[in-house]
Amino acid sequence: MLKADKSRELSKKYEQYYPGGHSNLRVPSDVTDYRLFIKRAEGSHLTDVDGNEYIEFNGSLGPNILGHSNPEFANVIADFILTNGTEIGSNMLFTPMDIEVAELLRKYVPCAEEVKFTSSGTEAVKMAYRIMRAYTGKPRILRLEGHYGGWADDILGGWMKPDEEGRPCVSFEDRGLSPQEDPYQTHGRAPNAADGIFMIPYNDFDALEETFEKWHDEIAGVHFEGVNWDNNGLYPKPGYLERMRELCTKYDVVMSMDEIITGFRFGLGGAQELLGVIPDICTLGKAMGNMIPTACVAGKKEIMDVTRNGYVLCPGTYPGYGLGQMAVKTCIEMLARDDGAIYKRVRKLQEKLMNGMVELSDKYDIPLTITESQGVFSTLFGIPGGIRRLYTKEDLKDFDNGIVTVFQQYMQQNGIFIMYGGRWYMTAAHTDEDIHAALVAIDKSFASMKKNNMKFVME
C-alpha cells in the first residue's frame, strides 16, 4: 500500500489555486483520489513527497526522450543558464547556435530546408495553418478525423458535418456528449472557428479523392499526424499518404505533417522518414528539446519564405530563445551519436517489454492488442491480437478504456507510473532492470485484475 499523507494534504491546497489542474484536458489522468506530488526525478525513476518510488513510462507526455536529469544534457543546460541566461533577444540578438540548430534540422528532417521556431506545439500548428493559407491564397485547412493538433479553437476536436453544398465542413457545436465520449468539446470557442476547416475520415481513400477533386480550390493545406498517436497509434493504410502526396502536388495543396510526437522519437527523421512520404512542411516539438519547451515549423524554402519581410507574421517573445535552442542542439547531437545507438538500445528494451506483456496477457486470458512505434506503444485492452498495426476507428471498437484505468491503478500501486489511456513512452534512461520490474508489476496487476473481475480493489 502506497503512503499518501503528504500528497493528500498538498492536493487539498492545490485545488484551492488551480481549477482543473495545469492542463485540464478532460481525460482521466488521476487514478487515485489524490494528486501525485513528485519530490525527485532522476533517470527513469520518480520519488514522491511521501517517499514512494516509481519507474516512469509516462514520458512527460512525450518530451522525455533522454530521461530525467540526464547528466550530460543537464550540465550543458546548466552551463548555458550560468553564462547566457535563458533568453537572449527574440529576433533582436542571436547566437551562432541558431545556425547550428537549423543545420541539424536540415540534415536529419527530410522536408526541412528552412525553419521557424515557436514555443509550443499548438503555436507551431497555428503557424503552419497561417503559412499554408498565405502560400496558396486559399481559405481552408483539411483535417483528418481523430488527429490532434493542439488546443486552439479551430484545431481542437470537432466532428464532420457537410454543408448544404456537400462541402466536408466541420462543426464544433456541443452535441451533449459526456467528456468521456468527446474529451475535446469545450465552451468558449470562437463562434466562427469552423469557417476555415474541412474534415474527412482518416484512411478513407474515397473521401480523400472526392474532397480533393471537388473542393481543391478552397483547400490551402492538409494537416495530419504521420502516425495517429493521439488516437492509439493508428497507422496510415498502405498507399494512403502516397496518394495524399500526389493529390497535394496536383492541386497546389500544402501537405503538413504533424510530428510533435513522432519527431525525434521515431528516429532522427521522424515519421516522414519511417513512412517514406515527404511533406511540404512539418511541425516539430516535444522530444526535439528533451523537456525544454520549444517547437517549430520546418519545410520547403518556397513555402517557408512567405514568412520573410513581414508578409506572414509569426511573432512572439520566446521563438528561438537561447535555452530552447541549446536544448534542441544538445538533444539531437546526443540522439545522433554513434549512428543512433540510443534508438537501437531503446528498441531492444521496448520489444522485451511488449513481448513480455503479450505473454502475460495470454497467461491470464486478458484480450490485448499493442500498437507500437519506436519509443512509444499503446496497450489496448479488450481487443485480442498481440503486437500489430491498426488503421481505423472501427479497429478500436472493442477497446475498453475502463480496463486501462484499472490496469493503471494496479500498476501504480506496484510502483510503475504510466500515461493515461494506455500509452507508454520509452526513454534512454530505461534499463533491463526497469523492464524486469515492469513485467513483475504487470504479472501482479493482471493477477489482481482477474481475481477482482477487472475491478480495482484497495489492497
Coordinates of C-alpha atoms in Angstrom, one line a residue:
M1 CA 0.0 0.0 0.0
L2 CA 1.4 3.4 -1.0
K3 CA 1.9 6.1 1.5
A4 CA -0.1 9.2 0.6
D5 CA -0.5 11.5 3.6
K6 CA 1.6 14.4 2.2
S7 CA 0.2 14.1 -1.3
R8 CA -3.3 14.2 0.1
E9 CA -2.6 17.3 2.1
L10 CA -0.9 19.0 -0.9
S11 CA -3.8 18.0 -3.1
K12 CA -6.3 19.9 -0.9
K13 CA -4.2 23.0 -1.1
Y14 CA -3.6 22.6 -4.9
E15 CA -7.3 22.5 -5.6
Q16 CA -7.7 25.9 -4.0
Y17 CA -5.4 27.5 -6.6
Y18 CA -5.6 25.5 -9.8
P19 CA -9.1 24.8 -11.2
G20 CA -9.0 21.6 -13.2
G21 CA -5.2 21.3 -12.9
H22 CA -2.5 22.7 -15.1
S23 CA -3.6 21.1 -18.3
N24 CA -7.3 20.3 -18.0
L25 CA -8.0 18.1 -21.0
R26 CA -10.9 16.0 -19.8
V27 CA -9.2 12.6 -20.0
P28 CA -8.9 10.9 -16.6
S29 CA -5.3 11.0 -15.6
D30 CA -5.6 10.6 -11.8
V31 CA -6.1 7.0 -10.8
T32 CA -6.1 7.8 -7.1
D33 CA -8.3 10.1 -5.0
Y34 CA -5.3 12.5 -4.7
R35 CA -2.8 14.1 -7.0
L36 CA 0.7 12.7 -7.1
F37 CA 3.4 15.3 -6.0
I38 CA 6.9 14.5 -7.1
K39 CA 10.0 15.4 -5.0
R40 CA 12.7 14.0 -7.2
A41 CA 13.0 12.8 -10.8
E42 CA 16.2 11.0 -12.0
G43 CA 16.7 8.8 -15.0
S44 CA 13.6 6.6 -15.3
H45 CA 12.6 6.9 -11.6
L46 CA 10.3 9.3 -9.7
T47 CA 10.1 9.7 -5.9
D48 CA 7.0 11.4 -4.5
V49 CA 6.7 13.5 -1.4
D50 CA 5.7 10.5 0.7
G51 CA 8.8 8.6 -0.3
N52 CA 7.2 6.2 -2.8
E53 CA 9.3 5.4 -5.8
Y54 CA 8.1 4.7 -9.3
I55 CA 9.6 3.6 -12.6
E56 CA 8.1 6.1 -15.1
F57 CA 6.8 5.2 -18.6
N58 CA 4.8 8.4 -18.9
G59 CA 7.5 10.2 -20.8
S60 CA 6.2 13.6 -19.6
L61 CA 3.5 13.1 -22.2
G62 CA 6.2 12.7 -24.9
P63 CA 9.0 15.2 -24.5
N64 CA 11.1 13.0 -22.2
I65 CA 13.5 11.1 -24.6
L66 CA 16.8 11.1 -22.7
G67 CA 15.5 10.6 -19.2
H68 CA 15.1 12.9 -16.2
S69 CA 18.2 14.8 -15.2
N70 CA 20.4 13.2 -17.8
P71 CA 23.8 14.3 -16.6
E72 CA 25.3 15.3 -19.9
F73 CA 22.2 17.2 -21.0
A74 CA 21.7 18.8 -17.6
N75 CA 25.3 20.0 -17.4
V76 CA 25.1 21.7 -20.8
I77 CA 21.8 23.4 -19.9
A78 CA 23.1 24.5 -16.5
D79 CA 26.2 25.9 -18.1
F80 CA 24.2 27.8 -20.7
I81 CA 22.0 29.4 -18.0
L82 CA 25.0 30.4 -15.9
T83 CA 26.8 32.0 -18.9
N84 CA 23.9 33.3 -21.1
G85 CA 20.6 33.3 -19.1
T86 CA 17.6 31.7 -20.7
E87 CA 16.5 34.3 -23.3
I88 CA 18.8 36.5 -25.3
G89 CA 16.8 38.6 -27.6
S90 CA 14.0 37.1 -29.7
N91 CA 14.8 38.3 -33.2
M92 CA 16.9 41.2 -31.9
L93 CA 20.0 39.3 -30.8
F94 CA 21.2 36.0 -32.0
T95 CA 24.0 33.3 -31.4
P96 CA 26.0 31.1 -33.8
M97 CA 24.0 28.2 -32.2
D98 CA 20.9 29.4 -34.3
I99 CA 22.8 28.3 -37.4
E100 CA 23.9 25.0 -35.9
V101 CA 20.3 24.1 -34.9
A102 CA 19.0 24.9 -38.4
E103 CA 21.7 22.8 -40.0
L104 CA 20.9 19.9 -37.7
L105 CA 17.3 20.0 -38.6
R106 CA 18.1 20.3 -42.3
K107 CA 20.5 17.3 -42.0
Y108 CA 18.0 14.9 -40.4
V109 CA 14.4 16.0 -41.2
P110 CA 13.7 15.2 -44.8
C111 CA 11.4 18.2 -45.6
A112 CA 13.4 20.8 -43.6
E113 CA 15.0 23.4 -45.8
E114 CA 14.0 26.4 -43.6
V115 CA 12.7 26.6 -40.1
K116 CA 10.6 28.9 -37.9
F117 CA 10.6 28.4 -34.2
T118 CA 7.9 29.0 -31.6
S119 CA 7.3 27.9 -28.0
S120 CA 4.7 25.1 -28.1
G121 CA 3.2 22.5 -30.4
T122 CA -0.2 24.4 -30.5
E123 CA 1.6 27.5 -31.7
A124 CA 3.5 25.6 -34.3
V125 CA 0.3 24.2 -35.8
K126 CA -1.3 27.6 -35.8
M127 CA 1.8 28.9 -37.6
A128 CA 1.6 26.1 -40.1
Y129 CA -2.1 27.0 -40.8
R130 CA -1.2 30.6 -41.4
I131 CA 1.7 29.7 -43.7
M132 CA -0.4 27.3 -45.8
R133 CA -3.1 29.8 -46.3
A134 CA -0.7 32.6 -47.2
Y135 CA 1.3 30.5 -49.6
T136 CA -1.7 29.2 -51.6
G137 CA -4.1 32.1 -51.2
K138 CA -6.8 29.6 -50.3
P139 CA -9.0 29.7 -47.2
R140 CA -9.4 26.2 -45.7
I141 CA -7.3 23.6 -43.9
L142 CA -8.3 20.0 -44.3
R143 CA -8.1 17.9 -41.1
L144 CA -8.3 14.2 -40.6
E145 CA -10.8 12.9 -38.1
G146 CA -9.2 11.8 -34.8
H147 CA -5.9 13.7 -35.4
Y148 CA -4.8 16.0 -32.7
G149 CA -3.0 19.3 -33.2
G150 CA -3.3 21.3 -30.0
W151 CA -5.9 23.2 -28.2
A152 CA -6.7 26.2 -30.4
D153 CA -10.3 26.9 -31.3
D154 CA -10.1 25.7 -35.0
I155 CA -7.8 22.8 -34.2
L156 CA -9.2 21.0 -31.2
G157 CA -11.8 18.3 -31.9
G158 CA -14.9 18.8 -33.9
W159 CA -17.0 16.5 -36.0
M160 CA -17.7 16.1 -39.7
K161 CA -20.9 17.9 -40.8
P162 CA -21.1 18.5 -44.6
D163 CA -22.9 21.8 -45.5
E164 CA -25.8 22.1 -47.9
E165 CA -23.5 22.1 -50.9
G166 CA -21.7 18.9 -49.8
R167 CA -18.5 20.6 -48.6
P168 CA -16.9 18.4 -45.9
C169 CA -17.2 21.0 -43.2
V170 CA -16.6 20.6 -39.5
S171 CA -18.9 21.5 -36.6
F172 CA -17.8 22.4 -33.0
E173 CA -21.3 22.5 -31.7
D174 CA -21.9 20.9 -28.3
R175 CA -23.7 17.6 -29.1
G176 CA -24.5 16.9 -25.4
L177 CA -21.9 14.1 -25.2
S178 CA -20.1 13.4 -21.9
P179 CA -16.4 14.3 -21.5
Q180 CA -15.5 10.6 -21.9
E181 CA -17.4 10.5 -25.2
D182 CA -16.0 13.8 -26.6
P183 CA -13.0 14.9 -24.5
Y184 CA -12.2 17.7 -27.0
Q185 CA -15.5 19.6 -26.6
T186 CA -15.2 23.0 -25.0
H187 CA -17.3 26.0 -24.2
G188 CA -15.8 29.4 -25.1
R189 CA -14.8 28.6 -28.6
A190 CA -15.0 31.4 -31.1
P191 CA -18.3 31.3 -33.0
N192 CA -16.7 31.2 -36.4
A193 CA -14.0 28.7 -35.5
A194 CA -15.3 26.2 -38.1
D195 CA -15.3 28.6 -41.0
G196 CA -11.9 27.7 -42.3
I197 CA -11.8 23.9 -41.7
F198 CA -12.7 20.8 -43.7
M199 CA -12.6 17.3 -42.1
I200 CA -12.7 13.9 -43.6
P201 CA -12.4 10.3 -42.2
Y202 CA -8.9 9.0 -41.7
N203 CA -7.7 6.3 -44.1
D204 CA -10.8 6.7 -46.3
F205 CA -9.4 6.7 -49.9
D206 CA -12.7 7.6 -51.5
A207 CA -13.3 10.6 -49.2
L208 CA -9.7 11.8 -49.9
E209 CA -10.1 11.5 -53.6
E210 CA -13.6 13.1 -53.7
T211 CA -12.6 16.0 -51.4
F212 CA -9.6 17.0 -53.4
E213 CA -11.4 16.6 -56.7
K214 CA -14.4 18.7 -55.7
W215 CA -13.0 21.3 -53.3
H216 CA -9.3 21.7 -54.1
D217 CA -9.9 25.4 -55.0
E218 CA -10.7 26.0 -51.3
I219 CA -8.1 23.8 -49.6
A220 CA -4.8 25.6 -48.7
G221 CA -3.3 22.6 -46.9
V222 CA -3.9 19.3 -45.1
H223 CA -2.5 18.9 -41.6
F224 CA -2.3 15.4 -40.0
E225 CA -0.3 13.2 -37.8
G226 CA 2.1 10.9 -39.6
V227 CA 1.0 8.1 -37.2
N228 CA -2.1 9.0 -35.3
W229 CA -0.6 8.6 -31.8
D230 CA -3.3 10.8 -30.2
N231 CA -5.7 8.1 -31.3
N232 CA -3.9 4.9 -30.0
G233 CA -1.3 4.8 -32.7
L234 CA -3.4 4.2 -35.9
Y235 CA -1.2 3.9 -38.9
P236 CA -1.9 5.2 -42.4
K237 CA -3.1 2.4 -44.7
P238 CA -0.6 1.3 -47.3
G239 CA -0.7 3.9 -50.1
Y240 CA -2.9 6.4 -48.3
L241 CA -0.2 9.0 -47.6
E242 CA 1.4 8.4 -51.0
R243 CA -1.9 9.2 -52.7
M244 CA -2.3 12.3 -50.5
R245 CA 1.1 13.4 -51.6
E246 CA 0.1 13.0 -55.3
L247 CA -3.1 14.9 -54.8
C248 CA -1.4 17.8 -52.9
T249 CA 1.1 18.2 -55.7
K250 CA -1.6 18.0 -58.4
Y251 CA -3.9 20.6 -56.8
D252 CA -1.4 23.0 -55.2
V253 CA -2.3 22.0 -51.6
V254 CA 0.4 22.1 -48.9
M255 CA 1.0 18.8 -47.2
S256 CA 1.7 19.4 -43.5
M257 CA 2.7 16.5 -41.3
D258 CA 2.3 16.9 -37.5
E259 CA 5.5 15.4 -36.0
I260 CA 5.1 16.9 -32.5
I261 CA 5.0 13.4 -31.0
T262 CA 6.9 11.5 -33.7
G263 CA 9.7 13.9 -34.5
F264 CA 13.0 12.7 -33.0
R265 CA 11.1 9.9 -31.1
F266 CA 10.7 7.6 -34.1
G267 CA 14.2 8.4 -35.1
L268 CA 16.2 11.4 -36.4
G269 CA 14.0 11.6 -39.5
G270 CA 10.7 11.2 -37.7
A271 CA 7.5 9.7 -39.2
Q272 CA 8.2 11.1 -42.7
E273 CA 11.4 9.1 -42.9
L274 CA 9.8 5.9 -41.5
L275 CA 6.8 6.2 -43.8
G276 CA 8.8 7.3 -46.9
V277 CA 6.5 10.2 -47.7
I278 CA 7.9 13.7 -47.6
P279 CA 5.5 16.5 -46.7
D280 CA 5.9 20.1 -47.7
I281 CA 6.2 21.3 -44.1
C282 CA 6.0 19.7 -40.7
T283 CA 5.6 20.7 -37.1
L284 CA 8.1 19.5 -34.5
G285 CA 8.2 19.7 -30.7
K286 CA 8.3 17.6 -27.6
A287 CA 11.2 15.2 -27.8
M288 CA 13.2 17.6 -30.0
G289 CA 14.0 19.6 -26.9
N290 CA 14.0 16.8 -24.3
M291 CA 11.5 18.5 -21.9
I292 CA 12.7 22.1 -22.5
P293 CA 9.7 23.8 -24.2
T294 CA 10.3 24.5 -27.9
A295 CA 8.6 23.8 -31.2
C296 CA 8.9 24.8 -34.8
V297 CA 7.6 24.6 -38.4
A298 CA 10.2 23.2 -40.8
G299 CA 9.7 22.9 -44.6
K300 CA 10.5 23.7 -48.2
K301 CA 12.1 27.1 -48.8
E302 CA 9.5 28.2 -51.4
I303 CA 6.7 27.8 -48.8
M304 CA 8.6 28.9 -45.7
D305 CA 9.7 32.1 -47.5
V306 CA 6.2 33.6 -47.0
T307 CA 7.4 34.5 -43.5
R308 CA 10.2 36.7 -44.9
N309 CA 9.8 40.5 -44.9
G310 CA 6.7 40.5 -42.7
Y311 CA 4.4 39.1 -45.4
V312 CA 3.2 36.5 -42.8
L313 CA 3.7 37.4 -39.2
C314 CA 4.8 34.8 -36.6
P315 CA 5.8 37.0 -33.7
G316 CA 6.5 36.2 -30.0
T317 CA 8.9 36.7 -27.2
Y318 CA 10.3 33.2 -27.0
P319 CA 10.6 31.8 -30.5
G320 CA 14.2 30.6 -30.9
Y321 CA 15.0 31.5 -27.3
G322 CA 18.5 30.6 -26.2
L323 CA 17.8 27.9 -23.7
G324 CA 15.4 26.2 -26.2
Q325 CA 18.0 26.3 -29.0
M326 CA 20.7 24.8 -26.7
A327 CA 18.3 22.0 -25.7
V328 CA 17.5 21.2 -29.3
K329 CA 21.1 21.2 -30.4
T330 CA 22.3 19.1 -27.4
C331 CA 19.4 16.6 -27.7
I332 CA 19.8 16.0 -31.4
E333 CA 23.5 15.6 -31.1
M334 CA 23.1 13.0 -28.3
L335 CA 20.4 11.1 -30.2
A336 CA 22.6 11.0 -33.4
R337 CA 25.8 9.9 -31.7
D338 CA 27.2 6.5 -32.7
D339 CA 24.8 6.1 -35.6
G340 CA 21.8 6.5 -33.4
A341 CA 22.9 4.0 -30.7
I342 CA 20.3 5.3 -28.3
Y343 CA 17.4 4.3 -30.6
K344 CA 18.8 0.8 -31.0
R345 CA 19.1 0.2 -27.3
V346 CA 15.7 1.6 -26.5
R347 CA 14.2 -0.6 -29.3
K348 CA 15.5 -3.8 -27.7
L349 CA 14.1 -2.8 -24.3
Q350 CA 10.8 -1.9 -25.8
E351 CA 10.5 -5.2 -27.6
K352 CA 11.3 -7.1 -24.5
L353 CA 8.6 -5.2 -22.5
M354 CA 5.9 -5.5 -25.2
N355 CA 6.6 -9.2 -25.9
G356 CA 6.6 -9.9 -22.1
M357 CA 3.3 -8.1 -21.7
V358 CA 1.7 -10.1 -24.5
E359 CA 2.8 -13.4 -22.9
L360 CA 1.3 -12.3 -19.6
S361 CA -1.9 -11.3 -21.2
D362 CA -2.1 -14.8 -22.7
K363 CA -1.3 -16.3 -19.4
Y364 CA -4.2 -14.6 -17.7
D365 CA -6.5 -14.7 -20.8
I366 CA -6.8 -10.9 -20.9
P367 CA -7.5 -9.7 -24.5
L368 CA -4.8 -7.2 -25.5
T369 CA -3.5 -5.6 -28.7
I370 CA -0.4 -3.5 -28.6
T371 CA 0.1 -0.8 -31.3
E372 CA 3.7 0.4 -31.4
S373 CA 6.3 2.6 -33.0
Q374 CA 9.9 3.4 -32.0
G375 CA 9.8 4.8 -28.4
V376 CA 6.0 4.6 -27.9
F377 CA 3.3 2.0 -27.7
S378 CA -0.3 1.6 -26.5
T379 CA -1.9 -1.2 -24.6
L380 CA -5.4 -1.7 -26.0
F381 CA -7.4 -3.9 -23.6
G382 CA -10.5 -5.6 -24.9
I383 CA -9.0 -6.2 -28.4
P384 CA -7.2 -9.5 -28.8
G385 CA -4.3 -9.8 -31.3
G386 CA -1.0 -9.0 -29.6
I387 CA 1.5 -6.7 -31.3
R388 CA 0.1 -5.4 -34.6
R389 CA -0.9 -2.3 -36.6
L390 CA -4.5 -0.9 -36.5
Y391 CA -5.8 1.6 -39.1
T392 CA -9.3 2.8 -38.4
K393 CA -11.7 3.7 -35.6
E394 CA -13.6 0.5 -36.4
D395 CA -10.5 -1.4 -35.4
L396 CA -10.8 0.2 -32.0
K397 CA -14.5 -0.5 -31.3
D398 CA -13.8 -3.2 -28.7
F399 CA -11.2 -1.1 -26.8
D400 CA -12.2 -0.9 -23.2
N401 CA -10.7 2.2 -21.6
G402 CA -12.2 1.2 -18.3
I403 CA -9.8 -1.8 -18.1
V404 CA -6.9 0.5 -18.9
T405 CA -7.8 2.7 -16.0
V406 CA -8.0 -0.3 -13.6
F407 CA -4.7 -1.6 -15.0
Q408 CA -3.1 1.8 -14.4
Q409 CA -4.3 1.8 -10.8
Y410 CA -2.8 -1.6 -10.1
M411 CA 0.4 -0.7 -11.8
Q412 CA 0.8 2.5 -9.8
Q413 CA 0.3 0.5 -6.6
N414 CA 3.1 -1.8 -7.8
G415 CA 5.5 1.1 -8.5
I416 CA 5.0 1.7 -12.2
F417 CA 3.7 5.0 -13.5
I418 CA 2.3 5.0 -17.0
M419 CA 0.3 7.5 -19.1
Y420 CA -3.5 7.6 -19.1
G421 CA -5.2 5.9 -21.9
G422 CA -2.7 3.0 -22.1
R423 CA 0.1 4.9 -23.8
W424 CA 3.7 4.1 -22.8
Y425 CA 6.8 6.2 -23.6
M426 CA 10.3 4.8 -23.6
T427 CA 13.4 6.8 -22.7
A428 CA 17.1 6.4 -23.0
A429 CA 17.2 6.1 -19.2
H430 CA 15.2 2.8 -19.0
T431 CA 17.3 -0.2 -18.1
D432 CA 16.9 -4.0 -18.2
E433 CA 16.2 -3.9 -14.5
D434 CA 13.3 -1.4 -15.2
I435 CA 11.8 -3.7 -17.8
H436 CA 12.1 -6.7 -15.4
A437 CA 10.4 -4.7 -12.6
A438 CA 7.7 -3.6 -15.0
L439 CA 6.9 -7.1 -16.1
V440 CA 6.8 -8.3 -12.5
A441 CA 4.3 -5.5 -11.8
I442 CA 2.3 -6.4 -14.9
D443 CA 2.1 -10.0 -13.7
K444 CA 0.9 -8.9 -10.3
S445 CA -1.6 -6.4 -11.8
F446 CA -3.1 -8.9 -14.2
A447 CA -3.4 -11.5 -11.4
S448 CA -5.3 -8.9 -9.2
M449 CA -7.4 -7.8 -12.2
K450 CA -8.6 -11.4 -12.9
K451 CA -9.1 -12.1 -9.2
N452 CA -11.3 -9.0 -8.8
N453 CA -13.1 -9.3 -12.2
M454 CA -11.2 -6.4 -13.7
K455 CA -12.1 -4.0 -10.9
F456 CA -9.7 -2.1 -8.7
V457 CA -9.8 -3.2 -5.1
M458 CA -7.7 -1.4 -2.4
E459 CA -5.3 -4.0 -1.1

